[in-house]
Amino acid sequence: MMRQRWLPQNLYLRVLLAMVASIATVLTVVTALTIAVSQERLKGEMLAHAQYYSHILTHAASVYVAQQDTHQLLMTAQAATDERQVQFIAFFDQGGELLTAAAAPNAEAAMRASFDELPRQAQAQQQSIVRWSDDSLELAQPIVYQGQPVGTVALRIDTSSLEASFNWEVLHNVVIAVTLVVSISIVVGLLLHQLVIAPLRRLSATADQISAGRWAVPPGQERTDELGRVARSFSKMVSVLQARETQVTLFVRTDGRIIEANRAAVAAYGYDREALLNRNILDLQVTGYAGEIVEQLRRGPVEGLVFEEAHRRSDGSTFPVEVTARSAVIDGQQVIISDIRDITERRQAEAALVAERTLLAQRVEERTADLSAANARLARALRLKDEFLAMMSHELRTPLNAILGITEALDEELYGPIGARQRQALTTVTQSGRHLLAILSDILDLTRIEAGNETLDPRAVNVESLCRSTLQLVQSAAQQKDIRTHCKLVSEVVSVHADERRLIQILANLLDNAVKFTPAGGAIGLNVDADAARERIQFCVWDTGIGIAEAEVDRLFQPFTQVDGRLARKYGGIGLGLTLVRRLVDLHGGSVSLESTPGQGSSFTVSLPWSAAENIAPVARELEARPTGWSRPPRVVIADDHEITLSFYADLLTGQGCRVAAARTGDEALAQVWATRPDVVVMDIQMPGMDGLTAIRHIRGEPELAAVPIIALTALTMPGDRERCLAAGANVYLAKPVSLRTLLAVITELLLPVAAGGDLVGG
């Protein structure tokens, strides 16, 4: 300690002094190295000068040395000594003998001294020999004449100027070093004060505040250097001190008596210090484990036990606490140090959390109940919608079936001859009925698609046959308006993999619109093209009609929307055709686009997936030869609760030579089947009492009747109706209205297997 009395007591000055000393040491070493380098540089420059001068002398005096012309050599030497630093020059012959010498006028005696063996060494080694002394530089250089050594020249140069230059550089470097030491010391001192000393002083001031009982936040915690870590560590220490200042701590002996308590404990329990120290820990406990902990301490050390209990204050009020207990030895006796934390707020928060969870569970339950009720209402609404659509389909198709059937029968003159005006009237009735049927079918199709209940039946479809049959559907309407029809099909397109019925429906809707919105005398067309690279086939339906404004295109494919929606509109329809087209195209994985110019026409392009690998002509289905009559009248049971439909079909089949038994309920149908043992049964599905499905199941359940062909003829066309009929045991499902030709064709087809074993159908 005595050796350090000279050091300043201020840390700032100590650190600054140490840094200045370090800087001075470094600069001293650097200066010394610089001086040494400078000395070597100056000597090198002087040596180079001497070598250059001697080189000139050897060339100038070589011929004189070879001729040993001492007079000329003397004049050369005297001329050379005029150089300020050259003090003495001597020329020697090949044997080392002095030929002549000359000294500078001001040369001292020491400068005129002999060169000793230096010339002979240069002559022997045939190279320059250099020798340094305290005040001079000696150089001996061999002289060569016409390639042969002829002598030596030696010169002595005064180096006193070298010492003066060296001293000047030393002084210059020392001045620079001192200046750098002072400048760097000032800068380092300022940075040291700003970056280290000032933060330390602020931390010291904070520590003084905390010591005085005023809690403060240590500054500098945002720094990322060592001082920042010190500040953060200091902050943690302050937090621990604050916690201990507010944390209740009791020291309890093995008999349970409290022997020490901090100020927080005195404040928490409401006793004065003396009264608290005279109490037993069990006096403070309402419920808990203090007694057990004391008992455990008697058996051995206790470490890190944490438990919760309730304590009592001096006024009798209680509060929940969390106790952390550990044993220790103080003044030779075992004690328990209990850190006690009031957890009233935590218990309140836990209770609030439980209440919140209960309320949340209640709300979730209520919301779930609301959602369940909403789902039930939605399911009921969907069920009612399906029931309404099924009822609407049944109630509309049933009279349409009678209207179209009777009209067809009249047109076929089954009830007698008719005139031209009567036939024209029947045509109008038929067209109106089929128009109503198309509207109904569109509504039901769109409903099925929107509900996700529509499935496709994709297969190879002959494109040429598809186009021909689709155009045939609108041919009559086009001829009435004198509209020309065109069809253009690229030769390489043979087939497409799609649902044939739905594809016909797509193209028929587009062609029907083309005819509808094209003025008389115009033209419509169907073009088909394919792109093998993009694997797409395009069906383009075009017209020369009224066209569509660009502003109307976006709402064109919306349901129940037409471009002209006024009450006084010119064109009919309910606005479902294009919506249904888009939905059906989407089901095929395709797209539909529109190009239109008002007043010039429109072009709808349906693009569907297509590949060259699938472009194979579909195998034509062989049609079985249809019989032209029956060898004996077939027995037919027909069941329908609609009296007009029942009478019409009965008259129709009777007129075709069938023996018909009529039934109006499922029970009557079963009775007629047992009584007549028919060849075929035509069964309506929706009938009072026993419905048609139940009646079909009863028939299929009787071994004697199981083979009877059954046609399910119904107005129910909702999703799943066909599957339910076939699952019940029907052979064929037909949706009303059914034309005369269709029904007779189906009956004939069903009777073919029977005819194979008997003589029912004739050729």
XYZ file of N, CA and C in Angstrom, residues 533-746:
642
model
N -52.942 -29.104 -77.517
C -51.877 -28.638 -76.622
C -52.452 -28.208 -75.275
N -53.568 -27.479 -75.293
C -54.201 -27.031 -74.046
C -55.179 -28.052 -73.496
N -55.427 -29.132 -74.258
C -56.351 -30.200 -73.859
C -57.738 -29.635 -73.546
N -58.253 -28.841 -74.496
C -59.582 -28.259 -74.338
C -60.344 -28.412 -75.653
N -61.668 -28.534 -75.548
C -62.564 -28.523 -76.702
C -63.539 -27.378 -76.502
N -63.791 -26.613 -77.580
C -64.658 -25.440 -77.487
C -65.903 -25.632 -78.354
N -67.059 -25.427 -77.716
C -68.332 -25.388 -78.425
C -68.761 -23.921 -78.462
N -68.816 -23.353 -79.666
C -69.147 -21.927 -79.817
C -70.529 -21.794 -80.453
N -71.464 -21.195 -79.707
C -72.807 -20.927 -80.212
C -72.890 -19.433 -80.518
N -73.134 -19.105 -81.780
C -73.140 -17.705 -82.183
C -74.450 -17.335 -82.858
N -74.722 -16.036 -82.912
C -75.940 -15.563 -83.571
C -75.691 -14.164 -84.121
N -76.625 -13.715 -84.932
C -76.575 -12.354 -85.478
C -77.689 -11.528 -84.864
N -77.913 -11.743 -83.582
C -79.049 -11.128 -82.910
C -78.768 -9.751 -82.365
N -79.495 -9.414 -81.288
C -79.494 -8.047 -80.756
C -78.207 -7.717 -80.016
N -77.428 -8.725 -79.581
C -76.191 -8.461 -78.852
C -76.453 -8.062 -77.399
N -75.364 -7.946 -76.634
C -75.471 -7.648 -75.203
C -74.475 -6.552 -74.865
N -74.934 -5.528 -74.161
C -74.053 -4.441 -73.742
C -73.063 -4.945 -72.698
N -71.865 -4.353 -72.687
C -70.813 -4.798 -71.762
C -71.246 -4.625 -70.306
N -72.035 -3.599 -70.022
C -72.474 -3.350 -68.649
C -73.415 -4.432 -68.143
N -74.057 -5.192 -69.058
C -75.020 -6.207 -68.660
C -74.392 -7.593 -68.519
N -73.121 -7.743 -68.921
C -72.510 -9.080 -68.962
C -72.372 -9.676 -67.563
N -71.992 -8.857 -66.569
C -71.717 -9.385 -65.230
C -72.940 -10.030 -64.595
N -74.134 -9.498 -64.864
C -75.327 -10.067 -64.229
C -76.066 -11.047 -65.131
N -75.452 -11.357 -66.271
C -76.129 -12.200 -67.249
C -76.316 -13.625 -66.735
N -75.355 -14.128 -65.940
C -75.407 -15.511 -65.476
C -76.027 -15.648 -64.085
N -76.640 -14.571 -63.578
C -77.298 -14.647 -62.280
C -78.695 -15.232 -62.452
N -79.163 -16.018 -61.452
C -80.479 -16.646 -61.586
C -81.610 -15.619 -61.666
N -82.628 -15.969 -62.439
C -83.854 -15.165 -62.585
C -83.531 -13.741 -63.054
N -82.507 -13.629 -63.929
C -82.091 -12.320 -64.435
C -82.085 -12.353 -65.949
N -82.692 -11.309 -66.529
C -82.639 -11.130 -67.975
C -82.136 -9.729 -68.278
N -81.511 -9.576 -69.460
C -81.028 -8.249 -69.851
C -82.192 -7.269 -69.926
N -83.298 -7.740 -70.460
C -84.504 -6.904 -70.541
C -85.490 -7.415 -69.500
N -85.506 -6.775 -68.314
C -86.359 -7.248 -67.230
C -87.605 -6.427 -67.041
N -87.995 -5.603 -68.020
C -89.168 -4.744 -67.876
C -90.457 -5.554 -68.015
N -91.553 -4.976 -67.507
C -92.850 -5.626 -67.673
C -93.238 -5.671 -69.150
N -92.750 -4.682 -69.886
C -93.083 -4.613 -71.317
C -91.990 -5.232 -72.160
N -91.280 -6.167 -71.624
C -90.169 -6.752 -72.363
C -90.678 -7.543 -73.569
N -89.793 -7.687 -74.546
C -90.162 -8.308 -75.814
C -89.957 -9.813 -75.798
N -88.965 -10.286 -75.005
C -88.584 -11.698 -75.048
C -89.024 -12.400 -73.769
N -89.458 -13.652 -73.919
C -89.943 -14.418 -72.785
C -88.828 -15.119 -72.024
N -89.243 -15.939 -71.029
C -88.289 -16.694 -70.223
C -88.194 -16.146 -68.810
N -87.664 -16.988 -67.893
C -87.565 -16.575 -66.486
C -86.123 -16.331 -66.069
N -85.172 -16.417 -66.984
C -83.790 -16.060 -66.670
C -83.003 -17.131 -65.969
N -83.288 -18.400 -66.231
C -82.534 -19.499 -65.605
C -81.617 -20.214 -66.581
N -81.833 -20.020 -67.879
C -81.095 -20.810 -68.873
C -79.594 -20.660 -68.753
N -79.091 -19.422 -68.767
C -77.650 -19.204 -68.710
C -77.076 -19.572 -67.350
N -77.844 -19.346 -66.287
C -77.379 -19.775 -64.958
C -77.171 -21.277 -64.925
N -78.127 -22.010 -65.481
C -78.015 -23.461 -65.518
C -76.845 -23.891 -66.412
N -76.634 -23.167 -67.513
C -75.497 -23.471 -68.393
C -74.187 -23.367 -67.622
N -73.998 -22.254 -66.910
C -72.745 -22.072 -66.167
C -72.561 -23.150 -65.109
N -73.632 -23.483 -64.368
C -73.506 -24.502 -63.310
C -73.144 -25.861 -63.912
N -73.768 -26.228 -65.013
C -73.481 -27.517 -65.640
C -72.074 -27.551 -66.225
N -71.633 -26.426 -66.795
C -70.264 -26.350 -67.319
C -69.259 -26.471 -66.180
N -69.541 -25.814 -65.049
C -68.655 -25.913 -63.882
C -68.559 -27.358 -63.400
N -69.693 -28.088 -63.421
C -69.668 -29.493 -63.002
C -68.755 -30.321 -63.900
N -68.643 -29.945 -65.145
C -67.770 -30.654 -66.089
C -66.311 -30.209 -65.977
N -66.031 -29.222 -65.112
C -64.667 -28.718 -64.996
C -64.295 -27.781 -66.121
N -65.295 -27.142 -66.720
C -65.034 -26.259 -67.846
C -65.323 -24.808 -67.514
N -65.454 -23.996 -68.559
C -65.725 -22.573 -68.394
C -66.574 -22.108 -69.568
N -67.270 -20.975 -69.353
C -68.093 -20.392 -70.402
C -67.754 -18.914 -70.502
N -67.585 -18.434 -71.721
C -67.227 -17.036 -71.935
C -68.148 -16.433 -72.991
N -68.147 -15.094 -73.052
C -69.068 -14.384 -73.941
C -68.329 -13.265 -74.652
N -68.580 -13.165 -75.960
C -68.165 -12.013 -76.750
C -69.408 -11.489 -77.467
N -69.656 -10.184 -77.299
C -70.906 -9.659 -77.871
C -70.736 -8.205 -78.266
N -71.422 -7.840 -79.337
C -71.470 -6.456 -79.802
C -72.931 -6.085 -80.001
N -73.422 -5.083 -79.273
C -74.837 -4.706 -79.440
C -75.172 -4.393 -80.891
N -76.275 -4.988 -81.350
C -76.732 -4.780 -82.708
C -76.099 -5.691 -83.737
N -75.068 -6.475 -83.353
C -74.390 -7.346 -84.312
C -74.476 -8.819 -83.931
N -74.639 -9.133 -82.680
C -74.768 -10.528 -82.284
C -73.877 -10.891 -81.111
N -73.972 -12.159 -80.711
C -73.241 -12.660 -79.545
C -72.613 -13.997 -79.873
N -71.586 -14.349 -79.077
C -70.907 -15.630 -79.253
C -70.576 -16.187 -77.874
N -71.224 -17.297 -77.503
C -70.968 -17.984 -76.238
C -70.051 -19.176 -76.516
N -68.946 -19.266 -75.774
C -67.988 -20.361 -75.966
C -67.917 -21.199 -74.701
N -68.236 -22.477 -74.846
C -68.143 -23.440 -73.740
C -66.851 -24.233 -73.936
N -65.956 -24.131 -72.967
C -64.667 -24.830 -73.029
C -64.658 -25.961 -72.009
N -64.404 -27.202 -72.491
C -64.423 -28.385 -71.628
C -63.105 -29.129 -71.740
N -62.736 -29.905 -70.697
C -61.520 -30.725 -70.788
C -61.638 -31.732 -71.930
N -60.533 -31.949 -72.634
C -60.522 -32.854 -73.792
C -59.087 -33.267 -74.066
N -58.892 -34.499 -74.431
C -57.544 -34.975 -74.767
C -57.619 -35.839 -76.018
N -56.513 -35.847 -76.750
C -56.470 -36.633 -77.980
C -56.614 -38.120 -77.690
N -56.179 -38.544 -76.484
C -56.275 -39.966 -76.139
C -57.729 -40.425 -76.035
N -58.630 -39.495 -75.675
C -60.048 -39.839 -75.540
C -60.821 -39.587 -76.835
N -60.131 -39.093 -77.863
C -60.793 -38.739 -79.120
C -60.991 -39.984 -79.989
N -61.797 -40.901 -79.473
C -62.059 -42.173 -80.152
C -63.558 -42.276 -80.387
N -63.905 -42.698 -81.553
C -65.328 -42.809 -81.878
C -65.991 -43.801 -80.931
N -67.068 -43.399 -80.240
C -67.754 -44.322 -79.322
C -68.410 -45.462 -80.085
N -68.458 -46.589 -79.425
C -69.075 -47.768 -80.037
C -70.577 -47.545 -80.137
N -71.092 -47.675 -81.320
C -72.530 -47.469 -81.523
C -73.309 -48.587 -80.868
N -74.328 -48.190 -80.101
C -75.159 -49.185 -79.422
C -76.146 -49.802 -80.414
N -76.143 -51.107 -80.426
C -77.056 -51.799 -81.333
C -78.466 -51.754 -80.779
N -79.372 -51.289 -81.590
C -80.767 -51.217 -81.170
C -81.472 -52.516 -81.515
N -82.107 -53.063 -80.490
C -82.842 -54.307 -80.723
C -84.055 -54.013 -81.602
N -84.374 -54.955 -82.430
C -85.550 -54.811 -83.305
C -86.808 -54.725 -82.470
N -87.587 -53.653 -82.680
C -88.802 -53.460 -81.913
C -89.936 -54.282 -82.525
N -90.674 -54.969 -81.733
C -91.825 -55.703 -82.275
C -92.902 -54.729 -82.723
N -93.638 -55.110 -83.652
C -94.709 -54.257 -84.185
C -96.055 -54.589 -83.576
N -96.139 -55.580 -82.725
C -97.422 -55.917 -82.120
C -97.291 -57.067 -81.162
N -98.391 -57.404 -80.507
C -98.402 -58.505 -79.549
C -99.259 -59.627 -80.106
N -98.800 -60.873 -79.900
C -99.594 -62.022 -80.364
C -100.802 -62.229 -79.479
N -100.667 -61.798 -78.207
C -101.831 -61.812 -77.310
C -101.785 -60.537 -76.489
N -102.916 -60.015 -76.066
C -102.952 -58.745 -75.332
C -102.225 -58.892 -73.987
N -101.240 -58.021 -73.701
C -100.570 -58.082 -72.398
C -101.485 -57.549 -71.307
N -101.328 -58.135 -70.111
C -102.104 -57.701 -68.947
C -101.294 -56.616 -68.220
N -101.917 -55.456 -68.016
C -101.226 -54.319 -67.390
C -102.057 -53.837 -66.205
N -101.391 -53.685 -65.050
C -102.006 -53.039 -63.891
C -101.407 -51.634 -63.805
N -102.268 -50.620 -63.814
C -101.802 -49.238 -63.701
C -102.412 -48.624 -62.459
N -101.522 -48.025 -61.607
C -101.973 -47.444 -60.339
C -101.600 -45.972 -60.324
N -102.618 -45.099 -60.087
C -102.376 -43.655 -60.013
C -103.551 -43.034 -59.290
N -103.281 -42.094 -58.364
C -104.370 -41.471 -57.607
C -104.972 -40.284 -58.355
N -104.365 -39.879 -59.468
C -104.901 -38.772 -60.256
C -105.845 -39.362 -61.301
N -107.131 -39.052 -61.140
C -108.149 -39.737 -61.914
C -107.989 -39.472 -63.413
N -107.656 -38.255 -63.785
C -107.528 -37.936 -65.210
C -106.374 -38.719 -65.820
N -105.223 -38.722 -65.102
C -104.063 -39.460 -65.601
C -104.376 -40.943 -65.700
N -105.057 -41.469 -64.671
C -105.393 -42.889 -64.663
C -106.295 -43.234 -65.846
N -107.310 -42.421 -66.077
C -108.235 -42.693 -67.181
C -107.519 -42.593 -68.524
N -106.656 -41.569 -68.656
C -105.951 -41.378 -69.912
C -105.063 -42.568 -70.233
N -104.236 -43.004 -69.259
C -103.340 -44.120 -69.517
C -104.122 -45.416 -69.749
N -105.227 -45.564 -69.012
C -106.039 -46.763 -69.215
C -106.599 -46.790 -70.639
N -107.145 -45.648 -71.075
C -107.658 -45.579 -72.444
C -106.540 -45.785 -73.455
N -105.357 -45.196 -73.206
C -104.235 -45.302 -74.123
C -103.808 -46.757 -74.296
N -103.593 -47.428 -73.163
C -103.120 -48.813 -73.236
C -104.209 -49.734 -73.792
N -105.451 -49.441 -73.444
C -106.533 -50.257 -73.988
C -106.590 -50.097 -75.500
N -106.406 -48.866 -75.970
C -106.405 -48.626 -77.394
C -105.265 -49.324 -78.108
N -104.196 -49.657 -77.398
C -103.057 -50.361 -77.990
C -103.176 -51.882 -77.842
N -104.354 -52.334 -77.357
C -104.592 -53.775 -77.295
C -104.266 -54.406 -75.958
N -104.000 -53.603 -74.933
C -103.682 -54.168 -73.612
C -104.961 -54.369 -72.814
N -104.886 -55.363 -71.893
C -105.964 -55.560 -70.928
C -105.535 -54.859 -69.650
N -106.265 -53.800 -69.299
C -105.819 -52.899 -68.239
C -106.688 -53.081 -67.012
N -106.010 -53.151 -65.832
C -106.691 -53.142 -64.535
C -106.223 -51.892 -63.806
N -107.157 -51.022 -63.374
C -106.814 -49.741 -62.760
C -106.866 -49.838 -61.246
N -105.980 -49.057 -60.583
C -105.947 -48.983 -59.120
C -105.629 -47.551 -58.731
N -106.208 -47.102 -57.605
C -106.039 -45.717 -57.184
C -105.228 -45.585 -55.897
N -104.890 -46.693 -55.251
C -104.061 -46.695 -54.043
C -103.103 -47.868 -54.120
N -102.165 -47.874 -53.179
C -101.227 -48.986 -53.135
C -101.907 -50.285 -52.776
N -102.870 -50.223 -51.895
C -103.584 -51.445 -51.510
C -104.355 -52.011 -52.698
N -105.015 -51.120 -53.461
C -105.744 -51.594 -54.634
C -104.780 -52.177 -55.663
N -103.604 -51.578 -55.799
C -102.625 -52.087 -56.762
C -102.205 -53.502 -56.388
N -101.945 -53.752 -55.093
C -101.575 -55.109 -54.659
C -102.703 -56.097 -54.950
N -103.926 -55.673 -54.673
C -105.063 -56.567 -54.909
C -105.194 -56.888 -56.396
N -105.025 -55.911 -57.269
C -105.122 -56.135 -58.708
C -103.984 -57.025 -59.209
N -102.793 -56.864 -58.655
C -101.668 -57.709 -59.073
C -101.952 -59.161 -58.713
N -102.457 -59.406 -57.498
C -102.784 -60.785 -57.101
C -103.919 -61.344 -57.965
N -104.861 -60.475 -58.288
C -106.041 -60.965 -59.006
C -105.748 -61.230 -60.474
N -104.974 -60.357 -61.139
C -104.805 -60.462 -62.584
C -103.492 -61.095 -63.011
N -102.523 -61.199 -62.076
C -101.185 -61.711 -62.416
C -100.696 -61.042 -63.713
N -100.430 -59.734 -63.691
C -100.161 -58.976 -64.919
C -98.789 -59.305 -65.517
N -98.639 -58.885 -66.785
C -97.334 -58.990 -67.444
C -96.439 -57.797 -67.092
N -97.050 -56.652 -66.747
C -96.281 -55.471 -66.369
C -97.147 -54.614 -65.450
N -96.488 -53.875 -64.523
C -97.176 -52.986 -63.586
C -96.643 -51.577 -63.804
N -97.569 -50.596 -63.969
C -97.200 -49.179 -64.054
C -97.663 -48.539 -62.754
N -96.669 -48.131 -61.889
C -96.977 -47.741 -60.512
C -96.620 -46.271 -60.273
N -97.652 -45.494 -59.867
C -97.381 -44.147 -59.366
C -96.776 -44.285 -57.958
N -96.020 -43.267 -57.506
C -95.347 -43.373 -56.204
C -96.136 -42.676 -55.113
N -96.597 -41.462 -55.360
C -97.284 -40.692 -54.328
C -98.783 -40.956 -54.433
N -99.270 -41.818 -53.502
C -100.691 -42.192 -53.466
C -101.140 -42.238 -52.018
N -102.429 -42.016 -51.767
C -102.923 -42.065 -50.381
C -102.886 -43.497 -49.836
N -102.811 -43.591 -48.499
C -102.714 -44.913 -47.884
C -101.338 -45.489 -48.110
N -101.302 -46.660 -48.696
C -100.012 -47.270 -49.022
C -99.445 -46.589 -50.261
N -98.197 -46.029 -50.145
C -97.591 -45.359 -51.293
C -97.027 -46.386 -52.260
N -96.577 -45.885 -53.424
C -96.101 -46.780 -54.466
C -94.851 -47.555 -54.077
N -93.917 -46.915 -53.351
C -92.693 -47.616 -52.950
C -93.012 -48.814 -52.068
N -93.914 -48.614 -51.115
C -94.296 -49.722 -50.229
C -94.964 -50.835 -51.028
N -95.814 -50.442 -51.970
C -96.490 -51.452 -52.789
C -95.474 -52.247 -53.607
N -94.456 -51.572 -54.165
C -93.429 -52.277 -54.946
C -92.684 -53.267 -54.057
N -92.357 -52.840 -52.840
C -91.633 -53.748 -51.925
C -92.491 -54.973 -51.596
N -93.791 -54.769 -51.400
C -94.664 -55.920 -51.124
C -94.676 -56.879 -52.303
N -94.719 -56.333 -53.510
C -94.735 -57.202 -54.693
C -93.431 -57.986 -54.782
N -92.305 -57.297 -54.584
C -91.017 -57.982 -54.666
C -90.831 -58.982 -53.526
N -91.585 -58.806 -52.449
C -91.478 -59.736 -51.327
C -92.257 -61.024 -51.513
N -93.106 -61.107 -52.529
C -93.879 -62.318 -52.797
C -93.181 -63.126 -53.885
N -92.756 -64.338 -53.619
C -92.040 -65.147 -54.624
C -92.811 -65.305 -55.924
N -94.146 -65.429 -55.853
C -94.918 -65.645 -57.065
C -94.978 -64.389 -57.935
N -94.745 -63.222 -57.310
C -94.869 -61.964 -58.045
C -93.525 -61.272 -58.268
N -92.447 -61.826 -57.743
C -91.151 -61.138 -57.736
C -90.635 -60.826 -59.137
N -91.028 -61.609 -60.132
C -90.484 -61.419 -61.482
C -91.309 -60.463 -62.326
N -92.404 -59.943 -61.801
C -93.260 -59.060 -62.599
C -92.526 -57.750 -62.860
N -92.370 -57.298 -64.127
C -91.728 -56.008 -64.420
C -92.567 -54.864 -63.862
N -91.876 -53.874 -63.264
C -92.571 -52.728 -62.667
C -91.967 -51.442 -63.214
N -92.844 -50.544 -63.693
C -92.425 -49.218 -64.147
C -92.863 -48.212 -63.095
N -91.899 -47.487 -62.513
C -92.225 -46.422 -61.568
C -92.502 -45.167 -62.383
N -93.773 -44.789 -62.509
C -94.183 -43.623 -63.292
C -94.637 -42.561 -62.305
N -93.780 -41.509 -62.085
C -94.043 -40.594 -60.980
C -93.714 -39.165 -61.364
N -94.336 -38.240 -60.644
C -94.023 -36.817 -60.800
C -92.951 -36.377 -59.811
N -92.420 -37.296 -59.006
C -91.350 -36.972 -58.055
C -90.017 -37.019 -58.791
N -89.365 -35.871 -58.891
C -88.088 -35.801 -59.619
C -86.995 -35.152 -58.781
N -87.129 -35.179 -57.463
C -86.118 -34.588 -56.596
C -84.914 -35.517 -56.487
N -83.772 -34.980 -56.000
C -82.573 -35.823 -55.865
C -82.856 -37.060 -55.019
N -82.487 -38.204 -55.536
C -82.644 -39.458 -54.811
C -83.916 -40.198 -55.113
N -84.883 -39.531 -55.802
C -86.151 -40.211 -56.095
C -85.921 -41.416 -57.004
N -85.134 -41.252 -58.057
C -84.871 -42.362 -58.975
C -84.208 -43.518 -58.236
N -83.204 -43.207 -57.391
C -82.491 -44.262 -56.668
C -83.416 -44.993 -55.708
N -84.304 -44.235 -55.032
C -85.224 -44.889 -54.096
C -86.188 -45.824 -54.823
N -86.642 -45.413 -55.996
C -87.562 -46.269 -56.754
C -86.869 -47.561 -57.205
N -85.660 -47.425 -57.743
C -84.942 -48.614 -58.202
C -84.555 -49.506 -57.034
N -84.203 -48.897 -55.878
C -83.846 -49.698 -54.710
C -85.051 -50.461 -54.174
N -86.242 -49.884 -54.311
C -87.445 -50.575 -53.828
C -87.792 -51.781 -54.689
N -87.317 -51.790 -55.964
C -87.568 -52.953 -56.813
C -88.112 -52.628 -58.175
N -88.253 -51.322 -58.506
C -88.743 -50.966 -59.836
C -87.689 -51.298 -60.883
N -88.159 -51.730 -62.058
C -87.233 -52.007 -63.165
C -86.850 -50.738 -63.905
N -87.812 -49.819 -64.038
C -87.587 -48.591 -64.800
C -88.192 -47.432 -64.016
N -87.495 -46.278 -64.057
C -88.003 -45.049 -63.441
C -88.298 -44.058 -64.550
N -89.569 -43.584 -64.638
C -89.967 -42.585 -65.621
C -90.566 -41.390 -64.889
N -90.096 -40.178 -65.269
C -90.606 -38.958 -64.662
C -91.696 -38.372 -65.550
N -92.834 -38.057 -64.969
C -93.926 -37.437 -65.702
C -93.504 -36.048 -66.152
N -94.015 -35.590 -67.282
C -94.924 -36.306 -68.188
C -94.168 -37.263 -69.101
N -94.841 -38.361 -69.452
C -94.277 -39.394 -70.317
C -95.152 -39.484 -71.568
N -94.484 -39.402 -72.706
C -95.240 -39.442 -73.956
C -95.738 -40.858 -74.224
N -96.731 -40.929 -75.126
C -97.314 -42.217 -75.503
C -96.246 -43.140 -76.075
N -95.437 -42.628 -76.988
C -94.420 -43.471 -77.623
C -93.413 -43.982 -76.591
N -93.010 -43.112 -75.656
C -92.025 -43.526 -74.653
C -92.573 -44.644 -73.776
N -93.801 -44.484 -73.288
C -94.370 -45.496 -72.410
C -94.521 -46.827 -73.144
N -95.040 -46.803 -74.386
C -95.197 -48.047 -75.143
C -93.842 -48.693 -75.413
N -92.812 -47.874 -75.704
C -91.483 -48.426 -75.978
C -90.923 -49.114 -74.734
N -91.112 -48.501 -73.559
C -90.591 -49.104 -72.320
C -91.338 -50.397 -71.999
